Amino acid sequence: MKTIILSVSIIIIAFCTVSCNNSPGKPVDNGEKNSRSTRDYSITSANSYSDLFLDSNQVEKFITNQHLDNNIADDMRSFYNARNFEFAWFNSDGLTEQALSFRSLYDFDSTDSKKILDRSLDSLMIEDTLTIAATDASSIKTELLFTWRFINYITAKYPDQSAKQAALKELIPAKKQGTLAMADAVLAASGNESIIGESYIALRNQLKRYADAAKSGGWQTLPLSKKKIKQNTSDSLIQPLKKRLQQTSELATSDTSNIFTPELGTAIRKFQQEHGLKTDGAISQSLIKQLNVSALERTQQILINLERMRWMPSIAKGRTILVNIPEYILHVFGGNDPSFNMDIVVGKEGHSTVMFTGNLDQVVFSPYWNLPPDIIRKEVLPSIKKDNHYLEEHDMEVTGEENGLPVIRQLPGDKNELGKVKFLFPNSFNIYFHDTPHKELFNNNERAFSHGCIRLREPAKMASFLLKDQPEWTADRIDEAMNSGKEKFVRVKDPVPVLIYYYTAWIDDQNTLQWRED
């Protein structure tokens, strides 16, 4: 049976192999008498999510050194007993998805002003390579500080003791399971609704259909078609394709002929819309590839996204901007104003994150583009060697030198890679929204092209939305500022929360199950 791994590595960080004083499974009695749960020795290095384990004495030392009160100390012992002292926030590949998700949730949702971990976590997130041993005092302290923050957050969020204990035990996975076994466990866990949201419940309601299909053998794999097949034609592929669409309810009729009927065209368009494909109603390779994703893989995809939804913060009804990266769509909620969606271009595969948040507080008209060192090193310097006029041709200038590299910026104007306006929401990843001179990119179905920031199809519309409570910023003045050629920063009167997340399976506003490629 295929094993599902939910703790996806987000940032590539190399860790040394752990050498625990206490190997997993070796009985240690320290601190267990007062804890709310006994130690789970069934968790071993063979089935744990993290391959790093703590020594229980290190937890006790931390409790003593930090002078934790009895309740917090008890919760910390209970938390690690339930994991057999498996690390919760790191593995040998780096920070877990849950670590970054909780960091974002905490920043979005918490009123804690101390932010005791921000610096250490930021340094971990921005490093390309980092070597840490699990026996290193600094990495152990970061792990335990993170858990302390987590316990404080959960304690404040869930006053009900049973909900609190469920959250502490269930939010961070400890033991790997096969996909179908995990699906059964998720479906059986009908309680603890207080720690999950409506999005989670809606997606979980779809889980049984795909898990049952996987248990019964799934569906037939269809041959890839090298040609597009359109309506009112006949082809041997059509009969098995109809059967496949009937299995997932896109096609309601029981027709099994080889004729491409209007009903089949409607079913194909429905499937295409649900999978983010071009809705032309034709049979193509991209359609067949999505149809051939197995029921077991779809079950696993739902489980991964259910795990991510556990970390989604509660969204207030006021002005909010939501971005689902695989969807290539930005959703703007205007509070009392009309909401709207906008096409976006997102970063290419690489150093990205599953979820993070910020508050959009500045609009920058006619911006300079300060080129990142990696782009200067890998792209600009080789281009300068080939063409002495490269900087001049691209409206770029050198403003200094830093760490052996020239500091280069691109002037405001038509060639500027940020377009004519950018939108800042401070975050650890230095990601922001901006315009682009490359409007043709929005014509693509899959739009992952940029170096990491998010390009907007309608930047003037976004500026108008953000500055609507500042009446001096009329449409004409926004247009003038975007085309002035002089950089101008404008503070947003009421900053707007931005939440960037990564769902490849979810239920949309029309109660339709949506799928996207990872």
Coordinates of C-alpha atoms in Angstrom, one line a residue:
M1 CA 0.0 0.0 0.0
K2 CA 1.3 3.4 -0.9
T3 CA 2.4 5.6 2.0
I4 CA 1.3 9.2 2.2
I5 CA 3.8 11.8 3.4
L6 CA 2.1 15.1 4.3
S7 CA 5.2 16.9 5.7
V8 CA 6.3 18.3 2.4
S9 CA 9.7 20.0 2.6
I10 CA 9.3 23.7 1.7
I11 CA 12.8 25.0 1.9
I12 CA 15.8 22.9 1.1
I13 CA 18.0 22.8 4.2
A14 CA 20.5 20.0 4.8
F15 CA 20.5 18.6 8.3
C16 CA 23.1 16.2 9.8
T17 CA 22.0 12.7 10.7
V18 CA 20.6 12.7 14.2
S19 CA 22.3 10.7 16.9
C20 CA 19.9 10.8 19.9
N21 CA 21.1 10.0 23.4
N22 CA 17.7 8.3 23.7
S23 CA 16.9 6.2 20.6
P24 CA 13.2 6.1 19.7
G25 CA 11.5 3.3 21.5
K26 CA 13.9 3.2 24.5
P27 CA 11.9 3.7 27.7
V28 CA 12.6 6.8 29.7
D29 CA 10.4 7.8 32.6
N30 CA 11.4 11.4 33.0
G31 CA 8.4 13.7 33.3
E32 CA 5.8 11.1 32.4
K33 CA 4.1 10.8 35.8
N34 CA 2.5 14.2 35.5
S35 CA 1.8 14.3 31.7
R36 CA -1.7 14.0 30.2
S37 CA -0.6 11.2 27.8
T38 CA 1.7 8.2 28.1
R39 CA 4.6 7.8 25.8
D40 CA 3.8 6.2 22.4
Y41 CA 6.5 3.7 21.8
S42 CA 4.8 2.5 18.6
I43 CA 6.3 5.5 16.8
T44 CA 9.8 4.6 15.6
S45 CA 12.3 5.8 13.0
A46 CA 10.7 3.4 10.5
N47 CA 7.2 5.0 10.7
S48 CA 7.8 8.6 12.0
Y49 CA 7.2 11.7 9.9
S50 CA 10.4 13.2 11.1
D51 CA 13.7 11.3 11.2
L52 CA 14.9 13.4 14.1
F53 CA 14.3 12.6 17.7
L54 CA 14.8 14.4 21.0
D55 CA 16.3 13.1 24.2
S56 CA 13.5 13.4 26.8
N57 CA 16.1 14.9 29.2
Q58 CA 16.4 17.8 26.9
V59 CA 12.7 18.6 27.2
E60 CA 13.0 18.5 31.0
K61 CA 16.0 20.8 30.9
F62 CA 14.2 23.3 28.7
I63 CA 11.2 23.2 31.1
T64 CA 13.5 24.0 34.0
N65 CA 15.6 26.6 32.3
Q66 CA 12.5 28.5 31.0
H67 CA 10.7 28.3 34.3
L68 CA 7.5 27.0 32.7
D69 CA 4.5 26.8 34.9
N70 CA 3.0 23.4 35.7
N71 CA 0.3 23.5 33.0
I72 CA 2.6 24.4 30.2
A73 CA 5.2 21.9 31.3
D74 CA 2.6 19.2 31.5
D75 CA 1.3 20.0 28.0
M76 CA 4.9 20.0 26.6
R77 CA 5.6 16.6 28.2
S78 CA 2.2 15.3 26.9
F79 CA 2.9 16.7 23.4
Y80 CA 6.3 14.9 23.1
N81 CA 5.2 11.7 24.8
A82 CA 2.4 11.4 22.2
R83 CA 5.2 11.7 19.5
N84 CA 7.7 9.4 21.3
F85 CA 9.9 12.6 21.3
E86 CA 10.0 12.8 17.6
F87 CA 10.7 16.4 16.4
A88 CA 7.6 18.3 15.4
W89 CA 8.9 21.1 13.3
F90 CA 12.0 19.8 11.6
N91 CA 13.2 16.8 9.7
S92 CA 16.5 16.0 7.9
D93 CA 15.2 17.9 4.8
G94 CA 14.5 21.1 6.8
L95 CA 11.4 22.8 8.2
T96 CA 8.2 20.8 7.9
E97 CA 5.2 22.2 6.1
Q98 CA 3.4 22.3 9.5
A99 CA 6.2 24.6 10.8
L100 CA 5.8 27.2 8.1
S101 CA 2.0 26.9 8.1
F102 CA 1.9 27.5 11.9
R103 CA 4.3 30.4 11.6
S104 CA 1.9 32.0 9.1
L105 CA -1.2 31.2 11.1
Y106 CA 0.5 32.6 14.2
D107 CA 1.5 35.8 12.5
F108 CA -2.1 36.2 11.1
D109 CA -4.0 35.2 14.1
S110 CA -2.0 35.9 17.3
T111 CA -1.9 39.0 19.5
D112 CA 1.4 38.0 21.0
S113 CA 3.8 40.9 20.6
K114 CA 6.9 39.1 21.7
K115 CA 7.5 37.1 18.5
I116 CA 10.3 35.2 20.2
L117 CA 11.0 33.0 17.2
D118 CA 10.8 35.3 14.3
R119 CA 14.5 36.0 13.8
S120 CA 15.6 32.4 14.1
L121 CA 12.8 31.2 11.8
D122 CA 13.5 33.9 9.2
S123 CA 17.1 32.9 9.1
L124 CA 16.2 29.3 8.5
M125 CA 13.7 30.1 5.8
I126 CA 15.9 32.3 3.7
E127 CA 19.0 30.1 3.8
D128 CA 19.5 27.9 0.7
T129 CA 21.7 25.5 2.5
L130 CA 22.1 25.0 6.3
T131 CA 23.7 22.1 8.3
I132 CA 22.2 21.5 11.7
A133 CA 22.6 18.4 13.9
A134 CA 19.6 17.4 16.0
T135 CA 22.0 17.2 19.0
D136 CA 23.0 20.8 18.5
A137 CA 21.8 23.0 21.4
S138 CA 20.6 25.8 19.1
S139 CA 18.4 23.6 16.9
I140 CA 17.0 21.8 19.9
K141 CA 16.1 25.1 21.5
T142 CA 14.4 26.3 18.3
E143 CA 12.3 23.2 18.2
L144 CA 11.3 23.5 21.8
L145 CA 10.6 27.3 21.6
F146 CA 8.4 26.6 18.6
T147 CA 6.5 24.0 20.6
W148 CA 6.1 26.4 23.5
R149 CA 4.7 29.0 21.2
F150 CA 2.3 26.4 19.7
I151 CA 1.1 25.3 23.2
N152 CA 0.4 29.0 24.1
Y153 CA -1.4 29.6 20.9
I154 CA -3.6 26.5 21.2
T155 CA -4.3 27.2 24.9
A156 CA -5.6 30.7 24.0
K157 CA -7.5 29.5 20.9
Y158 CA -9.3 26.6 22.5
P159 CA -10.5 27.3 26.1
D160 CA -12.3 23.9 26.0
Q161 CA -9.9 21.4 27.4
S162 CA -10.9 18.5 25.2
A163 CA -10.6 20.6 22.0
K164 CA -7.3 21.9 23.2
Q165 CA -5.9 18.4 23.8
A166 CA -7.3 17.2 20.5
A167 CA -5.5 20.1 18.7
L168 CA -2.2 19.4 20.5
K169 CA -2.4 15.8 19.6
E170 CA -3.8 15.9 16.0
L171 CA -2.6 19.0 14.3
I172 CA 0.9 17.8 13.7
P173 CA 1.2 14.2 12.3
A174 CA 3.5 11.8 14.1
K175 CA 3.1 8.4 12.4
K176 CA 2.9 7.6 8.7
Q177 CA 0.0 5.5 7.4
G178 CA -1.0 4.1 4.1
T179 CA -3.2 6.3 2.0
L180 CA -6.4 4.3 2.4
A181 CA -5.8 3.6 6.1
M182 CA -5.4 7.3 6.6
A183 CA -8.6 8.0 4.6
D184 CA -10.5 5.6 6.8
A185 CA -9.1 7.3 10.0
V186 CA -10.0 10.8 8.7
L187 CA -13.5 9.7 7.8
A188 CA -14.0 8.0 11.2
A189 CA -12.9 11.1 13.1
S190 CA -16.2 12.9 13.1
G191 CA -15.5 14.8 16.3
N192 CA -13.3 17.8 17.0
E193 CA -15.2 20.0 14.6
S194 CA -14.1 23.0 16.7
I195 CA -10.5 22.7 15.4
I196 CA -11.5 22.5 11.7
G197 CA -13.3 24.8 9.4
E198 CA -16.1 24.7 6.8
S199 CA -13.6 24.3 3.9
Y200 CA -12.2 21.2 5.6
I201 CA -15.6 19.6 6.2
A202 CA -16.7 20.3 2.6
L203 CA -13.6 18.6 1.2
R204 CA -13.7 15.7 3.6
N205 CA -17.2 15.0 2.4
Q206 CA -15.7 14.1 -1.0
L207 CA -13.1 11.8 0.4
K208 CA -15.2 8.7 0.8
R209 CA -16.1 8.7 -2.9
Y210 CA -12.5 8.6 -4.1
A211 CA -11.3 6.2 -1.3
D212 CA -14.1 3.8 -2.2
A213 CA -13.2 4.0 -5.9
A214 CA -9.5 3.3 -5.0
K215 CA -10.5 0.3 -2.9
S216 CA -12.6 -1.2 -5.7
G217 CA -9.7 -0.9 -8.2
G218 CA -10.2 2.6 -9.6
W219 CA -10.8 3.3 -13.2
Q220 CA -9.3 2.3 -16.5
T221 CA -6.2 4.1 -17.9
L222 CA -7.0 5.7 -21.2
P223 CA -4.6 5.8 -24.1
L224 CA -3.1 9.3 -24.9
S225 CA -4.6 10.8 -28.0
K226 CA -2.1 12.6 -30.3
K227 CA -4.9 14.4 -32.1
K228 CA -7.8 16.5 -30.8
I229 CA -11.1 14.8 -31.0
K230 CA -14.1 17.1 -31.4
Q231 CA -17.9 16.8 -31.3
N232 CA -19.9 14.8 -33.9
T233 CA -17.0 12.4 -34.7
S234 CA -16.5 8.8 -33.9
D235 CA -13.5 7.2 -32.2
S236 CA -12.6 4.1 -30.3
L237 CA -11.4 6.2 -27.4
I238 CA -14.9 7.7 -26.8
Q239 CA -16.6 4.7 -25.3
P240 CA -14.0 4.1 -22.4
L241 CA -13.8 7.9 -21.9
K242 CA -17.6 8.1 -21.4
K243 CA -17.3 5.3 -18.8
R244 CA -14.6 7.2 -17.0
L245 CA -16.6 10.4 -16.8
Q246 CA -19.6 8.5 -15.6
Q247 CA -17.5 7.1 -12.7
T248 CA -16.8 10.6 -11.3
S249 CA -20.3 12.0 -12.2
E250 CA -19.3 14.5 -14.9
L251 CA -21.4 12.5 -17.4
A252 CA -24.9 11.6 -16.2
T253 CA -26.1 9.5 -19.2
S254 CA -25.5 5.8 -19.6
D255 CA -24.5 6.1 -23.2
T256 CA -21.7 3.8 -24.2
S257 CA -21.4 4.5 -27.9
N258 CA -18.3 5.6 -29.8
I259 CA -20.1 8.8 -30.9
F260 CA -18.9 12.2 -29.6
T261 CA -22.3 13.5 -28.5
P262 CA -23.3 17.0 -27.3
E263 CA -23.8 15.5 -23.8
L264 CA -20.1 14.3 -23.9
G265 CA -18.9 17.7 -24.9
T266 CA -20.8 19.2 -21.9
A267 CA -19.3 16.6 -19.6
I268 CA -15.8 17.3 -20.9
R269 CA -16.2 21.1 -20.4
K270 CA -17.3 20.4 -16.8
F271 CA -14.3 18.2 -16.2
Q272 CA -12.0 20.8 -17.8
Q273 CA -13.4 23.6 -15.6
E274 CA -12.9 21.5 -12.5
H275 CA -9.3 20.8 -13.4
G276 CA -8.2 24.2 -14.6
L277 CA -7.9 23.2 -18.2
K278 CA -8.9 25.2 -21.3
T279 CA -12.7 24.6 -21.5
D280 CA -12.9 23.9 -25.3
G281 CA -14.9 20.6 -24.9
A282 CA -12.4 18.7 -27.0
I283 CA -10.5 15.5 -26.2
S284 CA -6.8 16.2 -25.9
Q285 CA -3.7 14.9 -24.3
S286 CA -4.0 17.3 -21.3
L287 CA -7.6 16.1 -20.7
I288 CA -6.5 12.4 -20.9
K289 CA -3.6 13.0 -18.5
Q290 CA -6.0 14.4 -15.9
L291 CA -8.5 11.6 -16.4
N292 CA -5.7 9.1 -15.9
V293 CA -4.8 10.3 -12.4
S294 CA -5.7 7.3 -10.3
A295 CA -8.4 7.2 -7.6
L296 CA -5.6 6.4 -5.1
E297 CA -3.7 9.5 -6.1
R298 CA -6.8 11.6 -5.9
T299 CA -7.5 10.2 -2.4
Q300 CA -3.9 11.1 -1.4
Q301 CA -4.4 14.6 -2.9
I302 CA -7.5 15.2 -0.9
L303 CA -5.7 14.1 2.3
I304 CA -2.8 16.4 1.7
N305 CA -5.1 19.4 1.2
L306 CA -7.2 18.5 4.3
E307 CA -4.0 18.6 6.3
R308 CA -3.2 22.1 4.9
M309 CA -6.7 23.3 5.6
R310 CA -6.2 22.5 9.3
W311 CA -3.7 25.5 9.4
M312 CA -5.9 28.0 7.5
P313 CA -6.7 31.0 9.7
S314 CA -10.2 32.2 10.2
I315 CA -10.8 35.0 7.6
A316 CA -12.6 38.1 8.8
K317 CA -15.5 39.6 6.7
G318 CA -13.6 42.8 6.0
R319 CA -11.3 43.6 3.0
T320 CA -9.1 40.6 2.4
I321 CA -6.9 39.3 -0.5
L322 CA -6.5 35.5 -0.9
V323 CA -4.2 33.9 -3.4
N324 CA -4.2 30.2 -4.2
I325 CA -0.9 29.6 -6.0
P326 CA -1.9 26.5 -8.1
E327 CA -5.2 28.2 -9.2
Y328 CA -3.3 31.2 -10.7
I329 CA -6.1 33.4 -9.3
L330 CA -6.2 36.2 -6.8
H331 CA -9.5 36.6 -4.9
V332 CA -10.3 40.1 -3.5
F333 CA -13.0 40.4 -0.9
G334 CA -14.2 43.9 -0.4
G335 CA -16.2 43.7 2.8
N336 CA -19.1 46.0 2.0
D337 CA -17.8 46.5 -1.6
P338 CA -18.1 44.1 -4.5
S339 CA -15.6 41.3 -4.6
F340 CA -13.6 40.3 -7.7
N341 CA -11.0 37.8 -9.0
M342 CA -7.9 38.5 -10.9
D343 CA -5.6 36.3 -13.0
I344 CA -2.0 36.2 -11.8
V345 CA 1.4 34.8 -12.8
V346 CA 3.2 33.1 -10.0
G347 CA 6.8 32.0 -9.3
K348 CA 8.4 29.1 -10.9
E349 CA 9.1 25.9 -9.0
G350 CA 11.8 26.5 -6.5
H351 CA 12.0 28.3 -3.2
S352 CA 8.4 28.9 -2.4
T353 CA 6.1 28.2 0.6
V354 CA 2.8 26.6 1.1
M355 CA 1.3 29.4 3.1
F356 CA 2.2 32.8 4.4
T357 CA 0.5 36.0 5.3
G358 CA 1.1 39.8 5.4
N359 CA -0.7 43.1 5.5
L360 CA -0.7 45.1 2.3
D361 CA 0.2 48.6 3.4
Q362 CA 2.0 50.3 0.5
V363 CA 1.4 51.0 -3.2
V364 CA 4.5 52.0 -5.2
F365 CA 3.9 53.8 -8.5
S366 CA 6.5 53.8 -11.2
P367 CA 8.9 51.6 -9.1
Y368 CA 12.5 50.9 -9.5
W369 CA 13.4 47.2 -9.7
N370 CA 16.3 46.4 -7.4
L371 CA 17.7 43.2 -8.9
P372 CA 18.3 40.4 -6.5
P373 CA 21.9 39.1 -6.3
D374 CA 21.0 35.7 -7.7
I375 CA 19.6 37.3 -10.9
I376 CA 22.6 39.6 -11.2
R377 CA 25.0 36.7 -10.8
K378 CA 23.2 34.1 -13.0
E379 CA 21.5 36.3 -15.6
V380 CA 22.8 39.8 -15.9
L381 CA 26.5 39.4 -15.6
P382 CA 26.7 36.7 -18.3
S383 CA 24.5 38.9 -20.5
I384 CA 26.9 41.9 -20.0
K385 CA 29.8 39.7 -21.1
K386 CA 28.0 39.0 -24.3
D387 CA 26.7 42.5 -24.9
N388 CA 28.5 45.7 -23.5
H389 CA 25.3 47.7 -24.0
Y390 CA 23.0 45.2 -22.1
L391 CA 22.4 47.5 -19.1
E392 CA 21.6 50.5 -21.3
E393 CA 19.3 48.5 -23.6
H394 CA 17.3 47.3 -20.5
D395 CA 17.2 50.7 -18.7
M396 CA 19.4 49.4 -15.9
E397 CA 22.1 51.2 -13.9
V398 CA 24.8 50.3 -11.4
T399 CA 24.4 52.1 -8.1
G400 CA 27.2 50.5 -6.1
E401 CA 28.9 47.2 -5.1
E402 CA 28.1 44.7 -2.4
N403 CA 29.8 41.4 -1.5
G404 CA 31.7 41.5 -4.8
L405 CA 28.7 42.0 -6.9
P406 CA 27.5 45.2 -8.6
V407 CA 24.2 46.7 -7.2
I408 CA 21.9 47.1 -10.1
R409 CA 18.5 48.6 -10.5
Q410 CA 16.1 49.0 -13.4
L411 CA 14.7 52.4 -14.0
P412 CA 10.9 53.1 -14.0
G413 CA 9.3 52.9 -17.4
D414 CA 7.9 50.5 -20.0
K415 CA 10.8 48.0 -19.8
N416 CA 10.7 47.7 -16.0
E417 CA 10.1 44.1 -15.0
L418 CA 7.8 45.3 -12.2
G419 CA 5.6 47.1 -14.6
K420 CA 4.2 50.5 -13.5
V421 CA 3.2 49.7 -9.9
K422 CA 3.9 47.3 -7.1
F423 CA 2.1 46.4 -3.9
L424 CA 4.0 45.6 -0.7
F425 CA 3.0 43.4 2.2
P426 CA 6.0 42.7 4.4
N427 CA 6.9 39.0 4.7
S428 CA 9.9 36.8 5.3
F429 CA 10.0 35.8 1.7
N430 CA 10.2 39.3 0.1
I431 CA 7.3 38.5 -2.1
Y432 CA 5.0 41.2 -3.4
F433 CA 2.4 41.9 -6.1
H434 CA 3.3 43.9 -9.2
D435 CA 2.4 44.8 -12.7
T436 CA 4.3 43.3 -15.7
P437 CA 5.2 44.5 -19.2
H438 CA 4.8 40.8 -20.4
K439 CA 1.0 40.8 -20.7
E440 CA 1.1 37.8 -23.0
L441 CA 1.9 35.5 -20.1
F442 CA -1.7 35.8 -18.9
N443 CA -2.8 33.9 -22.1
N444 CA -1.3 30.7 -20.8
N445 CA -3.3 28.1 -19.0
E446 CA -0.5 27.4 -16.5
R447 CA 1.2 30.6 -15.4
A448 CA 4.3 29.9 -13.3
F449 CA 7.0 32.0 -14.9
S450 CA 8.3 34.7 -12.5
H451 CA 11.2 34.7 -10.1
G452 CA 8.9 34.4 -7.1
C453 CA 6.7 37.5 -6.9
I454 CA 3.2 37.6 -8.1
R455 CA 2.2 39.5 -11.3
L456 CA -1.3 41.0 -11.7
R457 CA -3.3 41.2 -14.8
E458 CA -5.2 44.3 -13.7
P459 CA -2.8 46.3 -11.4
A460 CA -4.7 49.6 -11.8
K461 CA -7.9 47.9 -10.6
M462 CA -5.9 46.7 -7.5
A463 CA -4.6 50.2 -6.8
S464 CA -8.1 51.6 -7.1
F465 CA -9.4 49.0 -4.6
L466 CA -6.6 49.7 -2.1
L467 CA -6.9 53.5 -2.3
K468 CA -10.7 53.8 -2.5
D469 CA -10.8 55.4 1.0
Q470 CA -8.3 58.0 -0.1
P471 CA -10.4 60.2 -2.4
E472 CA -7.5 62.1 -3.7
W473 CA -6.4 58.9 -5.6
T474 CA -8.8 59.1 -8.5
A475 CA -8.5 56.8 -11.5
D476 CA -6.9 59.6 -13.5
R477 CA -4.3 60.3 -10.7
I478 CA -3.5 56.6 -10.4
D479 CA -3.0 56.4 -14.2
E480 CA -0.8 59.5 -14.1
A481 CA 1.3 58.1 -11.2
M482 CA 1.8 54.8 -13.0
N483 CA 3.1 56.5 -16.1
S484 CA 5.1 59.4 -14.4
G485 CA 8.5 57.7 -14.5
K486 CA 9.1 58.9 -11.0
E487 CA 8.9 56.4 -8.1
K488 CA 6.2 57.3 -5.5
F489 CA 5.3 55.4 -2.3
V490 CA 1.7 55.7 -1.1
R491 CA 0.7 54.4 2.3
V492 CA -2.6 52.4 2.3
K493 CA -4.8 54.0 4.9
D494 CA -6.3 50.7 6.1
P495 CA -3.8 47.9 5.4
V496 CA -5.5 44.8 3.8
P497 CA -4.7 41.3 5.0
V498 CA -3.1 39.0 2.4
L499 CA -3.2 35.3 2.7
I500 CA -1.2 33.2 0.2
Y501 CA -1.9 29.4 0.3
Y502 CA -1.4 26.3 -1.7
Y503 CA -4.5 24.1 -2.4
T504 CA -4.5 21.6 -5.2
A505 CA -8.0 20.2 -4.1
W506 CA -10.8 22.3 -2.6
I507 CA -14.5 23.0 -2.8
D508 CA -15.4 26.3 -4.5
D509 CA -18.2 28.7 -3.9
Q510 CA -20.5 26.7 -6.2
N511 CA -19.9 23.6 -4.1
T512 CA -17.8 22.0 -6.9
L513 CA -14.7 20.0 -6.2
Q514 CA -11.7 21.7 -7.9
W515 CA -8.4 20.0 -8.8
R516 CA -5.1 21.6 -9.8
E517 CA -1.6 20.2 -10.6
D518 CA 1.1 20.6 -8.0

